[in-house]
PDB file of C-alpha atoms in Angstrom:
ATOM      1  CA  UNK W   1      88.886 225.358 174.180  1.00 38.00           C
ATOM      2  CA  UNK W   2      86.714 223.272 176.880  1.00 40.00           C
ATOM      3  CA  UNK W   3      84.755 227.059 177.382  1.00 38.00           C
ATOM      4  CA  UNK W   4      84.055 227.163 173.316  1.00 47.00           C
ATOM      5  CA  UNK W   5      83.042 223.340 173.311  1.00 48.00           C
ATOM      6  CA  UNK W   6      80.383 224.337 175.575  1.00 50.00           C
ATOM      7  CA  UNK W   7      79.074 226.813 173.948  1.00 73.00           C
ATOM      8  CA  UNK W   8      78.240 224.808 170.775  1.00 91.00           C
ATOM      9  CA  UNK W   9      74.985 223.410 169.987  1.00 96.00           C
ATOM     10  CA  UNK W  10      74.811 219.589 169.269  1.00 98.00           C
ATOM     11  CA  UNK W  11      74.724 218.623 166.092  1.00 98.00           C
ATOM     12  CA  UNK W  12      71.457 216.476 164.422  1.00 98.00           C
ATOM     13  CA  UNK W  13      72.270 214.812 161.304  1.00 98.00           C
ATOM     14  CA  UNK W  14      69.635 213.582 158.535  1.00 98.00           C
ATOM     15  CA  UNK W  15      70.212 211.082 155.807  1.00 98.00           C
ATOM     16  CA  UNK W  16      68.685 210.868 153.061  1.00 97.00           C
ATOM     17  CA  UNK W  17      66.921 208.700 150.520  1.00 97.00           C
ATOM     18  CA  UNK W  18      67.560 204.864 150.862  1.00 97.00           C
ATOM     19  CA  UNK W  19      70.263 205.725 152.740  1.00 97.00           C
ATOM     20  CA  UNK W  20      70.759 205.230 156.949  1.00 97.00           C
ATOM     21  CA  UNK W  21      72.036 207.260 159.896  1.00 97.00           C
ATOM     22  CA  UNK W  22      75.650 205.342 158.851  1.00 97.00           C
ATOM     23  CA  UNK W  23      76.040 207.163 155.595  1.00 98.00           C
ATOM     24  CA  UNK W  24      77.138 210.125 158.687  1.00 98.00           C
ATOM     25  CA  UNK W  25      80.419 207.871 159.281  1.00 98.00           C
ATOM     26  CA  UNK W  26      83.096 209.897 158.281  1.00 98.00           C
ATOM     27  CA  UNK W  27      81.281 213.565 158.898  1.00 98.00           C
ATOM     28  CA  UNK W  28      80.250 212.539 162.521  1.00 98.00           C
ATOM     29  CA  UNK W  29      84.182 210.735 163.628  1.00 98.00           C
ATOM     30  CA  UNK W  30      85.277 214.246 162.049  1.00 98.00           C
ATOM     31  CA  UNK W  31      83.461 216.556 163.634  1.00 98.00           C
ATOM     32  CA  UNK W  32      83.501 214.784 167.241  1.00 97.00           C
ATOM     33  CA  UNK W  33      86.959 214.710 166.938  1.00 97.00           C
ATOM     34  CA  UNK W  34      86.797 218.482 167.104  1.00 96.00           C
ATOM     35  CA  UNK W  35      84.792 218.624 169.481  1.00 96.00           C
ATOM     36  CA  UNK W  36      80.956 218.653 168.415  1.00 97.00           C
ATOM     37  CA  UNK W  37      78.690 216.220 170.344  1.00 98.00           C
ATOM     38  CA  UNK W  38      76.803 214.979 167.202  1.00 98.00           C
ATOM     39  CA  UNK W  39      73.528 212.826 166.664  1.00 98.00           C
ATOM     40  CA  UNK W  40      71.237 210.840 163.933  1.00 98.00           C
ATOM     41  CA  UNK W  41      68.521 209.025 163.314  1.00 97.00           C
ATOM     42  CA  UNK W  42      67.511 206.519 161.145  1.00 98.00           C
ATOM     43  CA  UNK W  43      64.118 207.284 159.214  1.00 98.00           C
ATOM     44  CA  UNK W  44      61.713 204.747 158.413  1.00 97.00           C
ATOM     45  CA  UNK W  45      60.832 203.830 156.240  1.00 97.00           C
ATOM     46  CA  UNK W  46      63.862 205.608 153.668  1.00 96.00           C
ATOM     47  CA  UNK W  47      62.692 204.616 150.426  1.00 97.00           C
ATOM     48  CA  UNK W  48      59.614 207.028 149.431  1.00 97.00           C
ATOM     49  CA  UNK W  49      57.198 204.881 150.834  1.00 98.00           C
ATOM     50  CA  UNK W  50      55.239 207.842 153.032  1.00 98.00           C
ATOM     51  CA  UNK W  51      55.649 211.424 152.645  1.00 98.00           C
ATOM     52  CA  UNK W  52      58.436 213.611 153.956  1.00 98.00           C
ATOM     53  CA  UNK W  53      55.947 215.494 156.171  1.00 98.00           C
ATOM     54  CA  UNK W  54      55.452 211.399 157.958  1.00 98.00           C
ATOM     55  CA  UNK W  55      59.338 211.328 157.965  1.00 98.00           C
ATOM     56  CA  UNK W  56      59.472 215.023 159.428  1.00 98.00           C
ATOM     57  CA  UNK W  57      57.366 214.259 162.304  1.00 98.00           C
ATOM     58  CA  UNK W  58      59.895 210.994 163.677  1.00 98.00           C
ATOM     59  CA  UNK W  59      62.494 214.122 163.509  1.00 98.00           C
ATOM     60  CA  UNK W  60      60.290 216.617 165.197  1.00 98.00           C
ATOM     61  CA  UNK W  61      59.570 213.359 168.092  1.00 98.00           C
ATOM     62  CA  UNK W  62      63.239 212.517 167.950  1.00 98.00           C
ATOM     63  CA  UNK W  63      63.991 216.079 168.523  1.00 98.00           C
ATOM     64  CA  UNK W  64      61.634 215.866 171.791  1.00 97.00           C
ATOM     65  CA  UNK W  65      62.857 213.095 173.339  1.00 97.00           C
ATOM     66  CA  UNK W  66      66.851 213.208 172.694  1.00 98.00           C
ATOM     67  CA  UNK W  67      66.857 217.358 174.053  1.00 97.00           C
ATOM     68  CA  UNK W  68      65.983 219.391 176.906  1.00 96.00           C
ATOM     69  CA  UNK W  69      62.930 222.131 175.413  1.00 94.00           C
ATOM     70  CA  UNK W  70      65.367 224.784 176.081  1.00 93.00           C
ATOM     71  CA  UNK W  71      68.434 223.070 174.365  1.00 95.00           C
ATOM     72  CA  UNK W  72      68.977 224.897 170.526  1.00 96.00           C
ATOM     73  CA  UNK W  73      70.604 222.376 167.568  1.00 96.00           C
ATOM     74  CA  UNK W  74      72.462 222.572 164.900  1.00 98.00           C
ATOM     75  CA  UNK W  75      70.312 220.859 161.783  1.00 98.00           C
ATOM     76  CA  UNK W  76      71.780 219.511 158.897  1.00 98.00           C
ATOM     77  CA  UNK W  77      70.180 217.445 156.293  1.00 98.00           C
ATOM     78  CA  UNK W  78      71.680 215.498 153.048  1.00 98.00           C
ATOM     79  CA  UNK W  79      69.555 215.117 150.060  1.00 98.00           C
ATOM     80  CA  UNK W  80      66.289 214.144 150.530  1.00 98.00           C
ATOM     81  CA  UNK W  81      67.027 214.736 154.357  1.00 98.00           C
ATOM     82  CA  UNK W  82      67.322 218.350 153.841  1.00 98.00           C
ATOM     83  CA  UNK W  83      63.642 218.679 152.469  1.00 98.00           C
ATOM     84  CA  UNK W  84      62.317 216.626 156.048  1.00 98.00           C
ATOM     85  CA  UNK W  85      64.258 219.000 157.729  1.00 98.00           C
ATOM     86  CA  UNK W  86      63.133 222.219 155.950  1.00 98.00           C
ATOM     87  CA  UNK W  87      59.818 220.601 156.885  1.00 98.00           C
ATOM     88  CA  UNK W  88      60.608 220.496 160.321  1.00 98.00           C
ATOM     89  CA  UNK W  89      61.918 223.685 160.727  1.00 98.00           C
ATOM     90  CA  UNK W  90      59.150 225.360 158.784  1.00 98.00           C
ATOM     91  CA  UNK W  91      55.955 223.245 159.614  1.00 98.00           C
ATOM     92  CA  UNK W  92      56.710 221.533 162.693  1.00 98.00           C
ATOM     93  CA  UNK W  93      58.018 224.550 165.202  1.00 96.00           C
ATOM     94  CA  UNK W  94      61.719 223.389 164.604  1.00 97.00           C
ATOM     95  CA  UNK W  95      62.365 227.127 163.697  1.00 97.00           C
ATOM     96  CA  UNK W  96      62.382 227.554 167.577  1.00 96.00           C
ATOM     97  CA  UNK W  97      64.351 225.005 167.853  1.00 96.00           C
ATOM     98  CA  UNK W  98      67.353 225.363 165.285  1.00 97.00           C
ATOM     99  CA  UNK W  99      70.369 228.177 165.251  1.00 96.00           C
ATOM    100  CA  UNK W 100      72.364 226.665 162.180  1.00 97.00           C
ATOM    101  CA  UNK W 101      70.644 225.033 159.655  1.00 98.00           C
ATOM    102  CA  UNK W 102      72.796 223.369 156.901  1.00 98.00           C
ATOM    103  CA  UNK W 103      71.548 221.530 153.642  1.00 98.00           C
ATOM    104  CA  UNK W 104      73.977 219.029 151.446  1.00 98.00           C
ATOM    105  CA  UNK W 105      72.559 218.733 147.799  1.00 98.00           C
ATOM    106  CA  UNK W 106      68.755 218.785 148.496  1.00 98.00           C
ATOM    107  CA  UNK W 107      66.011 219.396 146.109  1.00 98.00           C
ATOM    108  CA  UNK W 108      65.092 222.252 147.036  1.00 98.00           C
ATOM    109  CA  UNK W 109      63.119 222.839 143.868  1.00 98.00           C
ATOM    110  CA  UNK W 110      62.992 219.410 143.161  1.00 98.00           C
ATOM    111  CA  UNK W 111      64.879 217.061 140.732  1.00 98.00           C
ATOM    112  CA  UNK W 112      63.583 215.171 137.732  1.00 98.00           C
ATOM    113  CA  UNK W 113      64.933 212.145 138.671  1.00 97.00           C
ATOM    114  CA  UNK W 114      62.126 211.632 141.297  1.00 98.00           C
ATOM    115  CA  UNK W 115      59.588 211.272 138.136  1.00 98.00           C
ATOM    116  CA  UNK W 116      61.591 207.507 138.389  1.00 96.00           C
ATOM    117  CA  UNK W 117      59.390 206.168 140.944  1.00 97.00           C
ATOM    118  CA  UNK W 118      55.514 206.466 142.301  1.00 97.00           C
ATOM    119  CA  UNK W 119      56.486 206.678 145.666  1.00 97.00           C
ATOM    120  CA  UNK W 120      54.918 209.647 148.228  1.00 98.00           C
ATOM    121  CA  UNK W 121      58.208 210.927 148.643  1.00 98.00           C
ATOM    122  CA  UNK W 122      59.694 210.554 145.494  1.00 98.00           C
ATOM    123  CA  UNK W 123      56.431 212.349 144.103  1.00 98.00           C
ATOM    124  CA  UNK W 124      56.970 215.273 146.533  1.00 98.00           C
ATOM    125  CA  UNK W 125      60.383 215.558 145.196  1.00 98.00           C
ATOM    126  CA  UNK W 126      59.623 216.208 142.271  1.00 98.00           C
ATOM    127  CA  UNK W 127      59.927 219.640 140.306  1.00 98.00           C
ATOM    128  CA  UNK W 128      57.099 221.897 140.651  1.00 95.00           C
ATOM    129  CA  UNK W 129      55.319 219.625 143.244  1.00 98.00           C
ATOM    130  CA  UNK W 130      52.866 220.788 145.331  1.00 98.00           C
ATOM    131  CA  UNK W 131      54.707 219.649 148.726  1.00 98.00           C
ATOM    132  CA  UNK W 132      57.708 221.580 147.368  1.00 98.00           C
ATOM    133  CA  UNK W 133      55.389 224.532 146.008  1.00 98.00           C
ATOM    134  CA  UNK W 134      54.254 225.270 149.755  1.00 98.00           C
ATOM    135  CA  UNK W 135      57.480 224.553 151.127  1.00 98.00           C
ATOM    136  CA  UNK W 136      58.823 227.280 148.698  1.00 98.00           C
ATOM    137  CA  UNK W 137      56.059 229.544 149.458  1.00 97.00           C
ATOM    138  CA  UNK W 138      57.702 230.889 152.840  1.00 96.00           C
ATOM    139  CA  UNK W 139      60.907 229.820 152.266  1.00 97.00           C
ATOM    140  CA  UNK W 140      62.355 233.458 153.605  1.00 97.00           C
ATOM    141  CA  UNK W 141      61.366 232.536 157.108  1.00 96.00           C
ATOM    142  CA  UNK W 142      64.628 230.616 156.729  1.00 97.00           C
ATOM    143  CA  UNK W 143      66.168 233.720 157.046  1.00 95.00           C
ATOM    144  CA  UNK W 144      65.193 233.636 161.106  1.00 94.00           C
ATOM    145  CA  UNK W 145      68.674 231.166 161.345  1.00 94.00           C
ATOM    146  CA  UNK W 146      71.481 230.701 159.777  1.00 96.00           C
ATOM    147  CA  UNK W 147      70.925 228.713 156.671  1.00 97.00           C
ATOM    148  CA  UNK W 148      73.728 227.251 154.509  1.00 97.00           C
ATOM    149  CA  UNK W 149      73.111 225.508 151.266  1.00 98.00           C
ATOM    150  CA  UNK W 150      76.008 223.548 150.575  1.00 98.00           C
ATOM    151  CA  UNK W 151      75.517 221.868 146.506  1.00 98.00           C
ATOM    152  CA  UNK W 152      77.865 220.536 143.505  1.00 98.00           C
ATOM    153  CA  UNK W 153      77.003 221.656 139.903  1.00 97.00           C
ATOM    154  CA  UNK W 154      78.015 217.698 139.117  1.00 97.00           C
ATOM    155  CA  UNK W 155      75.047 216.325 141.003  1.00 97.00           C
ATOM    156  CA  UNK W 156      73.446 213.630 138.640  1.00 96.00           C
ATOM    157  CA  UNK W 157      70.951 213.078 141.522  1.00 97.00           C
ATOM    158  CA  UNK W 158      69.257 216.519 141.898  1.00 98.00           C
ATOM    159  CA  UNK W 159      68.913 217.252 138.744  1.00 98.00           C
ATOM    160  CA  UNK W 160      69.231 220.224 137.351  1.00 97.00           C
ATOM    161  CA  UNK W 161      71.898 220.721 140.304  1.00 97.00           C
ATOM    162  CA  UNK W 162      71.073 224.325 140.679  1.00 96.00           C
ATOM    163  CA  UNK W 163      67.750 223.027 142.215  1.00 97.00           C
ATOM    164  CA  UNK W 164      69.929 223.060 145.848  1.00 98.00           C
ATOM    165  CA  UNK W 165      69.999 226.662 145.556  1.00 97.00           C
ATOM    166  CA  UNK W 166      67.895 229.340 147.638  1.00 96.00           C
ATOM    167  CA  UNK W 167      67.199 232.755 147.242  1.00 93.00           C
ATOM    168  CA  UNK W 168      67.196 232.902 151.088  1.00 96.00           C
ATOM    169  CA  UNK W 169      71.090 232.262 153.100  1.00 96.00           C
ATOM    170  CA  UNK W 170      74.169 231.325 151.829  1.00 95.00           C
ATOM    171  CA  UNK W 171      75.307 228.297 149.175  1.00 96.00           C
ATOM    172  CA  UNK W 172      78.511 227.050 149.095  1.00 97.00           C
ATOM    173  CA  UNK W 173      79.266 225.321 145.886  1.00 97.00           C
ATOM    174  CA  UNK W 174      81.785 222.640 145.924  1.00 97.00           C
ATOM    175  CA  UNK W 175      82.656 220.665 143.192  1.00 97.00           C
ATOM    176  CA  UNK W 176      82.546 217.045 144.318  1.00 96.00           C
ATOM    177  CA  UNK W 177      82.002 214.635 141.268  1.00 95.00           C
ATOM    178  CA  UNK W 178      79.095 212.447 142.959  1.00 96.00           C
ATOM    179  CA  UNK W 179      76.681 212.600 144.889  1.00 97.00           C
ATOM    180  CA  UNK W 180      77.390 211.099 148.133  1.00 97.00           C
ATOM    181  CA  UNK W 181      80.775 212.363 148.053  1.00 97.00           C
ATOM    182  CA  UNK W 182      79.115 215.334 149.576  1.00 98.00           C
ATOM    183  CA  UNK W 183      79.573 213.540 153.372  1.00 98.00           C
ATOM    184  CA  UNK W 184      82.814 212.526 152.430  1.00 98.00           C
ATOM    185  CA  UNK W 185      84.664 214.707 150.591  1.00 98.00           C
ATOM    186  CA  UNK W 186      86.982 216.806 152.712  1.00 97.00           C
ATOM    187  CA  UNK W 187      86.398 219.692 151.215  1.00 97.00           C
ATOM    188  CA  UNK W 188      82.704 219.328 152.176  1.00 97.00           C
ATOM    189  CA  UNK W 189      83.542 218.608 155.553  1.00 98.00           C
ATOM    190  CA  UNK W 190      85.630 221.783 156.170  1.00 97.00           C
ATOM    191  CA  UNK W 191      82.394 224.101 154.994  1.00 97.00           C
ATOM    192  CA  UNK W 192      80.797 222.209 157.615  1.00 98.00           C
ATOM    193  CA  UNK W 193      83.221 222.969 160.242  1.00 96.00           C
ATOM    194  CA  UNK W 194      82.962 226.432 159.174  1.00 95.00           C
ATOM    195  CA  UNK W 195      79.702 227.155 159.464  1.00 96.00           C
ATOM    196  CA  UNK W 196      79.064 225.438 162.437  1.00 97.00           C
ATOM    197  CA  UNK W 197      81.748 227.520 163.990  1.00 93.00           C
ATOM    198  CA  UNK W 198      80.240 230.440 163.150  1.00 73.00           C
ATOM    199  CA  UNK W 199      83.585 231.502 161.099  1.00 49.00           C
ATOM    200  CA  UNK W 200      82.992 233.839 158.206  1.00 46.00           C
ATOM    201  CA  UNK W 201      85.263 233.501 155.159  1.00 44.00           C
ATOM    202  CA  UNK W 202      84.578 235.295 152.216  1.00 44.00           C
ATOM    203  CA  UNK W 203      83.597 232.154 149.726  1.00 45.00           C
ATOM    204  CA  UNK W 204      80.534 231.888 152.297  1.00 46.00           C
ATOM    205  CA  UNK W 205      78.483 234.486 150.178  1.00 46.00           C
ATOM    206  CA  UNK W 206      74.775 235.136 150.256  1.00 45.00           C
ATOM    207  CA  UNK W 207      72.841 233.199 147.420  1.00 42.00           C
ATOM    208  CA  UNK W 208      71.783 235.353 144.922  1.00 38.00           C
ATOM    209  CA  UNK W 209      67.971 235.474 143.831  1.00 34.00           C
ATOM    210  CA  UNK W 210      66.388 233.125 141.505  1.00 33.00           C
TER     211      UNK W 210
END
């Protein structure tokens, strides 16, 4: 057990909108307790006010200054953390960086409910956006690590909720009612465990093209 603790990559987690490093309570407790050393950060400002690519870059500096160059991480990113970390891994040279890469119902394609505010980052998640556009343009270099989208088909956040899905990786739908049940829910958790552990079970299936 001590030999397999070892071996496994810490563990960076990434809130997301209007939300703090603390909405990671119950995932982090859980997944120290077997075993994982785990980290966050808080990004600031959290509420849309600059672009994910500005929020992307306090990960990528985070990145450099919490871990050794040669150390490899485990990503995952919740909501509108999963797009700054997409960003990071695909913009910012975090693809040399990350093994497993896991999203938690993120926009992937963007969700109408970011036509609510005027914010840079709410703009940039919206459907169809030009940040997301680019993003989406080379989205099968994901396919360099191993990339888990993890979504509910009850999301009333990313809306439609099929915008978490990629055509690149595996998705993992679980049916949590609300949103930021997602970090809590212990069904959510366990897919978490899973794929961090590198265990393959057969509801971990490739997502199919869009």
């Amino acid at each position: 057990m001590n030999t397999e603790n070892q071996q496994r990559n810490p563990v960076l987690l990434v809130h997301g909108l209007d939300d703090t490093e603390a909405v990671f309570h119950k995932m982090r407790a859980y997944l120290i307790q077997r075993g994982w050393s785990v980290y966050s950060l808080d990004l600031v400002p959290n509420n849309g006010d600059v672009g994910l690519d500005e929020l992307a870059k306090q990960l990528a500096d985070y990145v450099t200054a919490t871990f050794a160059s040669e150390q490899r991480l485990d990503l995952v990113g919740f909501s509108m953390g999963g797009i700054v970390s997409r960003y990071y891994v695909q913009r910012l040279g975090g693809i040399n960086r990350v093994q497993r890469f896991i999203t938690i119902s993120s926009p992937h394609h963007g969700t109408v409910v970011a036509y609510g505010s005027w914010r840079p980052g709410c703009i940039q998640m919206r459907p169809d956006s030009i940040f997301l556009k680019d993003l989406n343009s080379d989205a099968v270099v994901l396919g360099q690590l191993d990339f888990t989208s993890i979504w509910t088909p009850y999301d009333l956040m990313i809306v439609p909720a099929n915008s978490s899905q990629m055509s690149v990786g595996r998705e993992v739908i679980v049916p949590v009612p609300l949103h930021p049940w997602m970090l809590t829910d212990s069904r959510s958790l366990a897919v978490v465990k899973i794929v961090l552990g590198r265990i393959k079970l057969p509801f971990l299936k490739k997502a199919s093209s869009q």
